[in-house]
Short mmCIF file of C-alpha atoms and ligand atoms in Angstrom, two decimals:
data_model
loop_
_atom_site.label_atom_id
_atom_site.label_comp_id
_atom_site.label_asym_id
_atom_site.label_seq_id
_atom_site.Cartn_x
_atom_site.Cartn_y
_atom_site.Cartn_z
CA UNK A 1 20.50 -47.13 30.05
CA UNK A 2 23.33 -44.95 28.76
CA UNK A 3 22.69 -43.16 25.50
CA UNK A 4 25.29 -42.57 22.85
CA UNK A 5 25.53 -39.49 20.64
CA UNK A 6 24.57 -39.94 16.99
CA UNK A 7 26.17 -37.76 14.35
CA UNK A 8 23.88 -36.76 11.52
CA UNK A 9 23.49 -34.00 8.96
CA UNK A 10 20.35 -31.92 8.67
CA UNK A 11 19.33 -29.43 5.99
CA UNK A 12 18.43 -26.17 7.73
CA UNK A 13 16.03 -25.29 4.91
CA UNK A 14 13.89 -28.38 4.45
CA UNK A 15 14.89 -30.50 7.42
CA UNK A 16 16.04 -33.52 5.38
CA UNK A 17 18.36 -35.80 7.38
CA UNK A 18 21.34 -37.59 5.82
CA UNK A 19 24.22 -39.64 7.08
CA UNK A 20 26.91 -37.62 5.32
CA UNK A 21 27.64 -33.99 4.66
CA UNK A 22 26.97 -32.49 1.23
CA UNK A 23 27.50 -29.02 -0.22
CA UNK A 24 24.01 -29.10 -1.64
CA UNK A 25 20.90 -30.62 -0.09
CA UNK A 26 19.76 -33.53 -2.25
CA UNK A 27 16.15 -33.04 -1.22
CA UNK A 28 15.52 -29.33 -1.72
CA UNK A 29 18.57 -28.39 -3.81
CA UNK A 30 19.65 -25.57 -1.50
CA UNK A 31 23.40 -24.84 -1.34
CA UNK A 32 25.36 -24.68 1.94
CA UNK A 33 22.34 -25.56 4.02
CA UNK A 34 23.45 -28.93 5.38
CA UNK A 35 24.77 -28.71 8.94
CA UNK A 36 26.25 -31.24 11.34
CA UNK A 37 24.01 -31.95 14.32
CA UNK A 38 25.01 -34.39 17.00
CA UNK A 39 22.01 -35.71 18.88
CA UNK A 40 21.63 -37.90 21.91
CA UNK A 41 19.62 -41.00 21.13
CA UNK A 42 17.39 -40.34 24.14
CA UNK A 43 13.74 -41.33 24.55
CA UNK A 44 11.07 -38.59 24.48
CA UNK A 45 10.03 -36.79 27.64
CA UNK A 46 7.36 -39.28 28.54
CA UNK A 47 8.02 -42.36 26.42
CA UNK A 48 9.11 -45.50 28.23
CA UNK A 49 10.23 -48.21 25.80
CA UNK A 50 8.63 -51.09 27.68
CA UNK A 51 6.50 -53.89 26.32
CA UNK A 52 3.46 -52.82 28.36
CA UNK A 53 3.32 -49.59 26.32
CA UNK A 54 2.41 -51.42 23.13
CA UNK A 55 -1.35 -51.01 23.17
CA UNK A 56 -3.59 -51.73 20.19
CA UNK A 57 -5.06 -48.77 18.35
CA UNK A 58 -8.79 -48.65 17.66
CA UNK A 59 -10.39 -47.84 14.31
CA UNK A 60 -13.64 -45.94 13.86
CA UNK A 61 -15.96 -44.64 11.11
CA UNK A 62 -15.96 -41.32 9.28
CA UNK A 63 -19.32 -40.00 10.47
CA UNK A 64 -18.62 -39.73 14.20
CA UNK A 65 -20.67 -37.60 16.52
CA UNK A 66 -18.28 -34.75 17.27
CA UNK A 67 -19.58 -31.23 16.80
CA UNK A 68 -17.55 -28.84 14.63
CA UNK A 69 -14.67 -27.29 16.61
CA UNK A 70 -15.60 -24.41 18.88
CA UNK A 71 -13.67 -21.37 17.85
CA UNK A 72 -12.63 -18.49 20.02
CA UNK A 73 -12.40 -15.26 18.03
CA UNK A 74 -9.28 -13.26 18.90
CA UNK A 75 -11.17 -10.00 18.45
CA UNK A 76 -8.86 -8.96 15.62
CA UNK A 77 -11.14 -9.52 12.65
CA UNK A 78 -8.42 -9.74 9.99
CA UNK A 79 -6.58 -12.39 12.02
CA UNK A 80 -9.79 -14.33 12.64
CA UNK A 81 -10.54 -14.27 8.92
CA UNK A 82 -7.21 -15.92 8.13
CA UNK A 83 -7.64 -18.43 10.96
CA UNK A 84 -11.05 -19.39 9.58
CA UNK A 85 -13.11 -17.81 12.34
CA UNK A 86 -10.91 -17.94 15.43
CA UNK A 87 -8.68 -20.16 17.53
CA UNK A 88 -9.51 -23.87 17.69
CA UNK A 89 -8.77 -25.48 21.08
CA UNK A 90 -5.80 -27.85 20.97
CA UNK A 91 -4.53 -26.50 17.67
CA UNK A 92 -1.02 -25.38 16.81
CA UNK A 93 -0.41 -22.38 14.59
CA UNK A 94 2.90 -21.36 13.09
CA UNK A 95 3.36 -17.66 12.41
CA UNK A 96 6.32 -17.14 10.09
CA UNK A 97 7.86 -13.99 8.71
CA UNK A 98 11.00 -11.91 8.36
CA UNK A 99 12.44 -10.41 11.54
CA UNK A 100 10.95 -7.01 12.30
CA UNK A 101 7.85 -7.47 10.18
CA UNK A 102 5.49 -7.28 13.18
CA UNK A 103 4.90 -10.82 14.45
CA UNK A 104 5.39 -9.94 18.11
CA UNK A 105 3.26 -6.84 17.68
CA UNK A 106 0.25 -8.62 16.21
CA UNK A 107 0.46 -11.44 18.76
CA UNK A 108 0.68 -9.02 21.66
CA UNK A 109 -2.38 -7.20 20.32
CA UNK A 110 -4.28 -10.46 19.80
CA UNK A 111 -3.27 -11.77 23.23
CA UNK A 112 -4.35 -8.56 24.92
CA UNK A 113 -7.65 -8.55 23.05
CA UNK A 114 -8.40 -12.16 24.04
CA UNK A 115 -7.38 -11.59 27.65
CA UNK A 116 -9.57 -8.49 27.71
CA UNK A 117 -12.50 -10.69 26.66
CA UNK A 118 -12.00 -12.85 29.73
CA UNK A 119 -9.84 -15.64 28.27
CA UNK A 120 -6.62 -16.83 29.93
CA UNK A 121 -3.63 -16.05 27.72
CA UNK A 122 0.01 -16.89 28.43
CA UNK A 123 2.69 -15.05 26.47
CA UNK A 124 6.15 -16.60 26.68
CA UNK A 125 8.90 -14.50 25.20
CA UNK A 126 12.24 -16.14 24.55
CA UNK A 127 13.51 -13.27 22.47
CA UNK A 128 12.83 -10.22 24.56
CA UNK A 129 13.07 -9.56 28.28
CA UNK A 130 9.87 -8.84 30.20
CA UNK A 131 10.75 -5.15 30.33
CA UNK A 132 11.07 -4.98 26.52
CA UNK A 133 7.66 -6.57 26.03
CA UNK A 134 6.25 -4.15 28.60
CA UNK A 135 7.71 -1.26 26.65
CA UNK A 136 5.98 -2.43 23.51
CA UNK A 137 2.75 -2.89 25.45
CA UNK A 138 3.02 0.68 26.73
CA UNK A 139 3.49 1.92 23.19
CA UNK A 140 0.45 -0.04 22.08
CA UNK A 141 -1.60 1.13 25.08
CA UNK A 142 -2.15 -2.44 26.29
CA UNK A 143 -0.65 -2.31 29.77
CA UNK A 144 -4.08 -2.73 31.38
CA UNK A 145 -4.58 -6.15 29.76
CA UNK A 146 -4.84 -9.12 32.15
CA UNK A 147 -2.68 -11.41 29.97
CA UNK A 148 0.16 -13.26 31.71
CA UNK A 149 3.70 -12.63 30.53
CA UNK A 150 6.93 -14.54 31.09
CA UNK A 151 10.42 -14.54 29.62
CA UNK A 152 11.73 -18.10 29.38
CA UNK A 153 13.58 -20.42 27.02
CA UNK A 154 13.89 -23.64 29.00
CA UNK A 155 11.25 -25.86 27.48
CA UNK A 156 11.21 -28.34 30.35
CA UNK A 157 10.17 -25.52 32.72
CA UNK A 158 7.66 -24.17 30.22
CA UNK A 159 6.01 -27.56 29.66
CA UNK A 160 5.88 -28.17 33.41
CA UNK A 161 4.12 -24.82 33.90
CA UNK A 162 1.69 -25.45 31.04
CA UNK A 163 0.82 -28.93 32.34
CA UNK A 164 -0.39 -27.41 35.62
CA UNK A 165 -1.99 -24.21 34.31
CA UNK A 166 -5.77 -24.50 33.99
CA UNK A 167 -8.34 -22.82 31.79
CA UNK A 168 -5.78 -21.53 29.27
CA UNK A 169 -7.12 -20.52 25.84
CA UNK A 170 -3.94 -19.40 24.12
CA UNK A 171 -0.21 -19.81 24.62
CA UNK A 172 2.15 -17.69 22.52
CA UNK A 173 5.75 -18.86 22.08
CA UNK A 174 7.87 -16.02 20.71
CA UNK A 175 9.92 -17.49 19.12
CA UNK A 176 10.34 -21.23 18.60
CA UNK A 177 13.95 -20.67 17.53
CA UNK A 178 14.90 -19.47 21.01
CA UNK A 179 13.42 -22.47 22.83
CA UNK A 180 15.81 -25.01 24.27
CA UNK A 181 15.30 -28.58 25.44
CA UNK A 182 18.17 -29.79 27.65
CA UNK A 183 17.70 -33.36 26.40
CA UNK A 184 18.97 -32.44 22.98
CA UNK A 185 22.63 -31.76 22.58
CA UNK A 186 22.48 -28.95 20.07
CA UNK A 187 22.05 -25.20 20.21
CA UNK A 188 18.63 -23.41 20.19
CA UNK A 189 17.48 -22.74 16.65
CA UNK A 190 18.92 -25.92 15.16
CA UNK A 191 16.56 -28.25 13.34
CA UNK A 192 16.59 -30.89 16.08
CA UNK A 193 15.89 -28.33 18.83
CA UNK A 194 13.15 -26.58 16.87
CA UNK A 195 11.53 -29.89 16.02
CA UNK A 196 11.71 -31.39 19.48
CA UNK A 197 10.51 -28.20 21.22
CA UNK A 198 7.60 -27.84 18.80
CA UNK A 199 6.67 -31.47 19.26
CA UNK A 200 6.50 -31.10 23.04
CA UNK A 201 4.54 -27.84 22.84
CA UNK A 202 2.06 -29.25 20.33
CA UNK A 203 1.62 -32.35 22.46
CA UNK A 204 0.93 -30.19 25.51
CA UNK A 205 -1.58 -28.12 23.50
CA UNK A 206 -3.44 -31.24 22.37
CA UNK A 207 -3.61 -32.79 25.82
CA UNK A 208 -4.43 -29.58 27.71
CA UNK A 209 -6.76 -28.17 25.04
CA UNK A 210 -5.22 -24.74 24.50
CA UNK A 211 -4.23 -23.20 21.19
CA UNK A 212 -0.51 -22.57 20.78
CA UNK A 213 1.01 -20.02 18.41
CA UNK A 214 4.65 -20.60 17.51
CA UNK A 215 6.54 -17.66 16.07
CA UNK A 216 9.19 -18.63 13.53
CA UNK A 217 11.66 -16.37 11.81
CA UNK A 218 12.48 -16.94 8.18
CA UNK A 219 16.01 -15.93 7.41
CA UNK A 220 17.45 -15.57 3.95
CA UNK A 221 20.85 -17.11 4.70
CA UNK A 222 19.37 -20.24 6.27
CA UNK A 223 21.60 -19.98 9.36
CA UNK A 224 18.63 -20.62 11.63
CA UNK A 225 16.34 -23.55 11.01
CA UNK A 226 13.60 -22.22 8.79
CA UNK A 227 10.07 -22.73 10.08
CA UNK A 228 9.49 -24.79 6.98
CA UNK A 229 10.62 -27.88 8.88
CA UNK A 230 7.59 -27.35 11.14
CA UNK A 231 4.94 -26.86 8.50
CA UNK A 232 3.79 -30.48 8.54
CA UNK A 233 3.62 -30.62 12.35
CA UNK A 234 1.21 -27.74 12.90
CA UNK A 235 -2.48 -27.30 12.03
CA UNK A 236 -2.18 -23.88 10.45
CA UNK A 237 0.65 -21.93 8.90
CA UNK A 238 0.35 -18.17 8.59
CA UNK A 239 2.93 -15.96 6.98
CA UNK A 240 3.26 -12.33 7.79
CA UNK A 241 4.68 -10.50 4.82
CA UNK A 242 5.12 -7.05 3.46
CA UNK A 243 7.81 -4.67 2.54
CA UNK A 244 9.37 -2.86 5.47
CA UNK A 245 9.34 0.26 3.32
CA UNK A 246 5.54 0.07 3.15
CA UNK A 247 3.22 0.36 6.09
CA UNK A 248 0.99 -2.46 4.79
CA UNK A 249 1.37 -5.95 6.19
CA UNK A 250 -0.35 -8.97 4.73
CA UNK A 251 -1.14 -11.99 6.85
CA UNK A 252 -1.47 -14.96 4.54
CA UNK A 253 -2.77 -18.41 5.40
CA UNK A 254 -0.85 -21.09 3.50
CA UNK A 255 -2.15 -24.11 5.40
CA UNK A 256 -5.20 -24.49 7.59
CA UNK A 257 -6.66 -27.77 8.79
CA UNK A 258 -9.70 -25.93 10.17
CA UNK A 259 -10.50 -23.44 7.44
CA UNK A 260 -9.82 -22.13 3.96
CA UNK A 261 -6.29 -21.32 2.89
CA UNK A 262 -5.26 -18.41 0.72
CA UNK A 263 -7.18 -15.97 2.86
CA UNK A 264 -5.37 -12.76 3.56
CA UNK A 265 -5.64 -10.25 6.36
CA UNK A 266 -4.48 -6.72 5.67
CA UNK A 267 -2.93 -4.53 8.35
CA UNK A 268 -1.35 -1.14 8.46
CA UNK A 269 1.66 -0.59 10.74
CA UNK A 270 1.41 2.76 12.46
CA UNK A 271 2.42 4.62 15.60
CA UNK A 272 0.01 2.58 17.72
CA UNK A 273 0.88 -0.81 16.26
CA UNK A 274 -1.04 -2.73 13.63
CA UNK A 275 -4.50 -1.61 12.67
CA UNK A 276 -6.88 -3.62 10.55
CA UNK A 277 -7.70 -2.57 7.02
CA UNK A 278 -11.26 -3.70 6.37
CA UNK A 279 -11.32 -2.40 2.80
CA UNK A 280 -7.93 -3.18 1.23
CA UNK A 281 -8.95 -2.17 -2.29
CA UNK A 282 -9.47 1.44 -1.23
CA UNK A 283 -6.06 1.38 0.42
CA UNK A 284 -4.22 -0.15 -2.54
CA UNK A 285 -5.82 2.30 -4.95
CA UNK A 286 -5.51 5.35 -2.69
CA UNK A 287 -2.54 6.89 -4.47
CA UNK A 288 -3.58 5.97 -7.97
CA UNK A 289 -3.70 8.65 -10.61
CA UNK A 290 -5.78 8.01 -13.68
CA UNK A 291 -4.69 8.94 -17.18
CA UNK A 292 -1.16 7.64 -16.94
CA UNK A 293 0.06 5.25 -19.58
CA UNK A 294 1.22 1.92 -18.17
CA UNK A 295 -1.30 1.60 -15.37
CA UNK A 296 -4.18 -0.87 -15.18
CA UNK A 297 -6.40 -1.91 -12.29
CA UNK A 298 -6.60 -5.64 -11.63
CA UNK A 299 -9.76 -7.02 -10.02
CA UNK A 300 -8.16 -9.83 -8.06
CA UNK A 301 -9.29 -12.35 -5.52
CA UNK A 302 -7.44 -13.15 -2.31
CA UNK A 303 -9.06 -16.15 -0.73
CA UNK A 304 -12.73 -15.31 -0.60
CA UNK A 305 -12.19 -11.58 -0.78
CA UNK A 306 -12.00 -9.49 -3.94
CA UNK A 307 -9.12 -7.00 -3.89
CA UNK A 308 -8.43 -4.33 -6.47
CA UNK A 309 -4.83 -3.37 -7.08
CA UNK A 310 -3.05 -1.18 -9.56
CA UNK A 311 -0.51 -2.79 -11.87
CA UNK A 312 2.13 -0.30 -13.02
CA UNK A 313 4.43 -0.77 -15.94
CA UNK A 314 7.29 1.36 -17.18
CA UNK A 315 9.14 0.77 -20.43
CA UNK A 316 12.54 2.28 -21.15
CA UNK A 317 14.39 2.05 -24.44
CA UNK A 318 17.48 -0.15 -24.33
CA UNK A 319 18.76 -0.37 -27.90
CA UNK A 320 21.99 -2.27 -27.18
CA UNK A 321 22.62 -5.10 -24.76
CA UNK A 322 20.13 -7.44 -23.21
CA UNK A 323 16.91 -5.82 -21.99
CA UNK A 324 16.06 -5.84 -18.28
CA UNK A 325 12.90 -7.33 -16.83
CA UNK A 326 12.30 -6.23 -13.28
CA UNK A 327 9.20 -7.34 -11.38
CA UNK A 328 7.94 -6.45 -7.91
CA UNK A 329 4.90 -8.28 -6.55
CA UNK A 330 4.40 -10.67 -9.45
CA UNK A 331 6.10 -13.69 -10.99
CA UNK A 332 9.01 -12.87 -13.30
CA UNK A 333 8.53 -16.07 -15.32
CA UNK A 334 4.91 -15.19 -15.93
CA UNK A 335 5.94 -11.74 -17.21
CA UNK A 336 8.38 -13.33 -19.66
CA UNK A 337 5.62 -15.61 -20.90
CA UNK A 338 3.23 -12.70 -21.35
CA UNK A 339 5.85 -10.68 -23.26
CA UNK A 340 6.50 -13.69 -25.52
CA UNK A 341 2.77 -14.08 -26.21
CA UNK A 342 2.40 -10.36 -26.96
CA UNK A 343 5.35 -10.50 -29.37
CA UNK A 344 4.51 -13.77 -31.09
CA UNK A 345 0.72 -13.58 -31.27
CA UNK A 346 0.03 -9.86 -31.32
CA UNK A 347 3.07 -8.41 -33.08
CA UNK A 348 4.10 -6.18 -30.17
CA UNK A 349 7.81 -5.38 -29.82
CA UNK A 350 9.64 -5.50 -26.52
CA UNK A 351 13.11 -6.78 -27.55
CA UNK A 352 14.87 -3.44 -27.27
CA UNK A 353 12.98 -2.31 -24.17
CA UNK A 354 13.57 -2.60 -20.44
CA UNK A 355 10.37 -3.63 -18.67
CA UNK A 356 9.68 -2.64 -15.06
CA UNK A 357 6.53 -4.03 -13.50
CA UNK A 358 5.21 -3.12 -10.07
CA UNK A 359 2.16 -4.10 -8.07
CA UNK A 360 1.38 -0.89 -6.22
CA UNK A 361 1.03 -0.99 -2.44
CA UNK A 362 3.34 -3.93 -1.76
CA UNK A 363 0.87 -6.75 -2.43
CA UNK A 364 2.21 -9.95 -3.96
CA UNK A 365 -0.11 -11.44 -6.59
CA UNK A 366 -0.07 -15.13 -7.41
CA UNK A 367 -3.30 -15.43 -9.40
CA UNK A 368 -3.04 -16.18 -13.15
CA UNK A 369 -6.11 -13.93 -13.53
CA UNK A 370 -3.73 -10.95 -13.31
CA UNK A 371 -2.38 -11.74 -16.81
CA UNK A 372 -4.88 -9.54 -18.60
CA UNK A 373 -4.29 -6.56 -16.30
CA UNK A 374 -0.52 -6.91 -16.73
CA UNK A 375 -0.96 -7.18 -20.49
CA UNK A 376 -3.13 -4.04 -20.45
CA UNK A 377 -0.48 -2.15 -18.49
CA UNK A 378 2.22 -3.34 -20.91
CA UNK A 379 0.26 -2.46 -24.03
CA UNK A 380 -0.79 0.86 -22.53
CA UNK A 381 2.84 1.72 -21.76
CA UNK A 382 3.99 0.59 -25.20
CA UNK A 383 1.38 2.73 -26.97
CA UNK A 384 1.79 5.59 -24.48
CA UNK A 385 -1.96 5.67 -24.05
CA UNK A 386 -3.69 5.42 -20.65
CA UNK A 387 -6.18 2.65 -20.05
CA UNK A 388 -9.73 3.72 -19.35
CA UNK A 389 -9.45 4.93 -15.71
CA UNK A 390 -12.90 3.58 -14.91
CA UNK A 391 -12.08 0.07 -16.09
CA UNK A 392 -10.84 -3.01 -14.24
CA UNK A 393 -9.16 -6.00 -15.91
CA UNK A 394 -9.05 -9.70 -15.16
CA UNK A 395 -8.48 -12.89 -17.15
CA UNK A 396 -5.84 -15.53 -17.72
CA UNK A 397 -3.81 -15.46 -20.92
CA UNK A 398 -2.96 -18.75 -22.64
CA UNK A 399 0.07 -19.43 -24.83
CA UNK A 400 -1.85 -18.93 -28.05
CA UNK A 401 -3.02 -15.54 -26.77
CA UNK A 402 -6.52 -16.72 -25.89
CA UNK A 403 -8.14 -15.16 -22.81
CA UNK A 404 -9.27 -17.84 -20.41
CA UNK A 405 -12.06 -17.81 -17.84
CA UNK A 406 -11.25 -17.17 -14.20
CA UNK A 407 -13.21 -17.94 -11.06
CA UNK A 408 -15.66 -15.61 -9.31
CA UNK A 409 -16.14 -12.98 -12.01
CA UNK A 410 -19.21 -11.62 -10.25
CA UNK A 411 -17.45 -11.01 -6.93
CA UNK A 412 -14.71 -9.13 -8.77
CA UNK A 413 -17.24 -7.01 -10.66
CA UNK A 414 -19.15 -6.22 -7.50
CA UNK A 415 -16.02 -4.98 -5.75
CA UNK A 416 -15.18 -2.85 -8.81
CA UNK A 417 -18.62 -1.27 -8.74
CA UNK A 418 -18.34 -0.63 -5.01
CA UNK A 419 -15.18 1.40 -5.61
CA UNK A 420 -16.72 3.46 -8.38
CA UNK A 421 -15.53 1.67 -11.51
CA UNK A 422 -17.95 1.52 -14.41
CA UNK A 423 -16.38 -0.92 -16.88
CA UNK A 424 -14.58 -4.24 -16.91
CA UNK A 425 -12.44 -5.99 -19.48
CA UNK A 426 -12.81 -9.73 -18.97
CA UNK A 427 -12.75 -13.09 -20.80
CA UNK A 428 -15.49 -13.65 -23.38
CA UNK A 429 -18.02 -16.12 -22.15
CA UNK A 430 -18.00 -19.24 -24.25
CA UNK A 431 -21.27 -20.88 -25.27
CA UNK A 432 -20.36 -24.22 -23.69
CA UNK A 433 -22.86 -24.23 -20.82
CA UNK A 434 -21.30 -21.35 -18.89
CA UNK A 435 -23.72 -20.02 -16.33
CA UNK A 436 -24.87 -16.60 -17.53
CA UNK A 437 -23.04 -13.79 -15.79
CA UNK A 438 -25.17 -11.30 -13.91
CA UNK A 439 -22.95 -8.26 -13.64
CA UNK A 440 -23.85 -5.42 -11.30
CA UNK A 441 -25.98 -2.85 -13.18
CA UNK A 442 -23.39 -0.08 -13.11
CA UNK A 443 -20.68 -2.01 -14.94
CA UNK A 444 -20.25 -2.19 -18.72
CA UNK A 445 -18.61 -5.43 -19.84
CA UNK A 446 -15.91 -5.55 -22.53
CA UNK A 447 -15.53 -9.23 -23.22
CA UNK A 448 -12.52 -10.25 -25.23
CA UNK A 449 -11.49 -13.64 -26.58
CA UNK A 450 -7.92 -12.98 -27.64
CA UNK A 451 -5.10 -10.75 -26.50
CA UNK A 452 -4.99 -9.14 -29.96
CA UNK A 453 -8.45 -7.66 -29.22
CA UNK A 454 -6.85 -5.74 -26.36
CA UNK A 455 -3.91 -4.62 -28.51
CA UNK A 456 -6.32 -3.53 -31.25
CA UNK A 457 -8.24 -1.35 -28.80
CA UNK A 458 -5.10 0.61 -28.02
CA UNK A 459 -4.24 0.91 -31.69
CA UNK A 460 -7.70 2.23 -32.61
CA UNK A 461 -8.24 5.94 -32.70
CA UNK A 462 -11.41 6.07 -30.58
CA UNK A 463 -9.37 5.07 -27.52
CA UNK A 464 -7.65 8.45 -27.74
CA UNK A 465 -10.89 10.35 -27.55
CA UNK A 466 -12.44 8.67 -24.56
CA UNK A 467 -15.39 10.45 -22.96
CA UNK A 468 -13.65 10.57 -19.56
CA UNK A 469 -12.99 14.01 -18.23
CA UNK A 470 -9.32 14.47 -17.40
CA UNK A 471 -10.09 16.56 -14.34
CA UNK A 472 -12.23 13.92 -12.66
CA UNK A 473 -10.40 11.78 -10.12
CA UNK A 474 -9.79 8.10 -10.90
CA UNK A 475 -12.16 5.70 -9.12
CA UNK A 476 -10.80 4.43 -5.84
CA UNK A 477 -8.38 7.34 -5.48
CA UNK A 478 -8.73 9.64 -2.51
CA UNK A 479 -10.69 12.68 -3.52
CA UNK A 480 -8.51 15.20 -1.74
CA UNK A 481 -5.29 14.40 -3.66
P1 TYD B 501 7.98 -6.73 15.81
O1 TYD B 501 6.60 -7.08 16.21
O2 TYD B 501 8.99 -6.63 16.90
O3 TYD B 501 8.54 -7.70 14.71
P2 TYD B 501 8.91 -9.25 14.77
O4 TYD B 501 8.39 -9.79 16.05
O5 TYD B 501 8.27 -9.82 13.55
O6 TYD B 501 10.39 -9.33 14.68
O7 TYD B 501 7.88 -5.37 14.99
C1 TYD B 501 8.89 -4.52 15.02
C2 TYD B 501 8.74 -3.42 14.00
O8 TYD B 501 7.48 -2.81 14.02
C3 TYD B 501 9.75 -2.37 14.32
O9 TYD B 501 10.52 -2.14 13.18
C4 TYD B 501 8.97 -1.17 14.75
C5 TYD B 501 7.61 -1.40 14.18
N1 TYD B 501 6.54 -0.90 15.05
C6 TYD B 501 5.80 0.21 14.67
O10 TYD B 501 6.03 0.80 13.63
N2 TYD B 501 4.78 0.65 15.48
C7 TYD B 501 4.49 0.04 16.65
O11 TYD B 501 3.55 0.47 17.35
C8 TYD B 501 5.26 -1.10 17.03
C9 TYD B 501 4.97 -1.83 18.32
C10 TYD B 501 6.26 -1.55 16.22
MG1 MG B 502 9.52 -10.48 17.67
#
C-alpha cells in the first residue's frame, strides 16, 4: 500500500502537533518554536494493520507476585543515588543537559565501570567518531575497559544489532538527536525523528531486557527538538546541570518510576573527568569566609540528603532609577516576595537599593525553606553586620512574615553539627501536636516565629559583641585558607 506524506506542524519545545503554523505555540506559549514537519503515514517497524493483530488484552490485580526490580549498580555512587540504587533492566533513562556539560564523560565513566564489573555494555556514539571517543577514554584512563563502542546513526541498523546481541546490561545512545530512522521523512533532531527513534529504542530495551540511556541536548534557541518531548516516554529523566565556569556538576533526577525524585548527585569536573563529591556541604562551604555582612548558611535538603550552602547578598545604593534585582541560583520571584515582606511587615527599606543574590558554588535551590537564610543574608547586608558564623538558617517565610515549618529539621541540624556549626535559626515549634524536636547535642536552637524577630536581632546591640573570635575560621571552611 502506497503511503502519502502528511504535512503537520510540531512545536520543537513541547512537541504539540497542530494542523497549521503559528508564531507562538498554543500549548506551551513559546515563540517561534513551531516548525513544519512532513511525515510519511507509514506503519511502525513491526506493526501489520491486519485483523488478526487485534488480540484482547488481559486485566490483572494489583498484588501480583513479581519481586522488586533487580538493580545493577553502575559503580558510580552519585549516579546510583540519583537512579534510586542502580539500573533497572528494561528501563529507559533520559540524560538531558546543555552541550559540553559532561554527559558523554559521565556515561563513558559509568559504562567503563559497569563493563569492568563484568557486565556487557554497548556505547553507540552518533555525535563523535570512534577515534574521538577513544581520545576521551585515553584522557580518562579507561582504555582498558571491555565495553563495546560503535559510531552509528542509522537506527534500523542499531535496532537490528540490539535485537541479536545477548546478555546486554546497558546501551548508551549519545545522542538521541543524531539518530535517524529512514522511514521518517525528516531530518535527525526533529521532533518526529527523536520520538520515533526513542520509541524503537525503548521498545527494544523492554523486549530484550537491557537498560537504555538516551542523551538529549537542551538548546536555548529551540532549534533542535528539546528532550522535553521524550519525558513522558522514558522511565527516568536526569538532568545534568552546572555552570561551565564552575567545576561542580549536579545530576538531578526530575522523574523516576523506580525511585525517589529530587535526589542530586554532585560531581567535580577535573583533569581526569568527573569525580564524585561524597560530602557536597564541605565543598560548597570550602571558600566561605565568616564575619562578612550579607552571608548566611542555609541548611537545605536535596532529595534525602542535607546540603549546606552559603547564600551571599550584596546591596548597592541606587538612589535614582529603578533598583536592580539580580539572582543566581534562586528564584527571582521569591526574592521579590521576600523583599516585599521585609518592607511591609518588618519596616526594612530596599527601594533605593540594588540587590544581588548568589548561591555560592553554583547550586540551584528550589526549596522554600531557603527563605529564612536569604532573609538573614539580606538583613545582614542591610545592617552591615555579619550573621553568627557558627549558625545555619532554614525556614519558609509566609506573606504575613510568619516563619513556617519545613520538613526534616533534624537531618538539617545533624548535617550542620557534622560540619562544625553550633547554632541554628529555625521556625518556632507550634504547640499543635508537633513531634518534639531532638536536636543534636552540640547545636543551640534559636526558634523564631516571625521575620521581625530576625530583624530585631540584627538591630540589637548584643549582636555586635558576639563571643566569636574573629581569628577563628568559619565552620565548614578549609582550615588552610
Ligand atoms: P562532554 O562529556 O563532551 O559534554 P557533553 O557530552 O555533555 O556535550 O564534556 C565536555 C567538557 O568537559 C569539555 O568542555 C571538556 C571537559 N572535560 C574536562 O574538563 N575533563 C575531562 O577529563 C573531560 C573528559 C572533559
Ligand atoms: Mg557529548
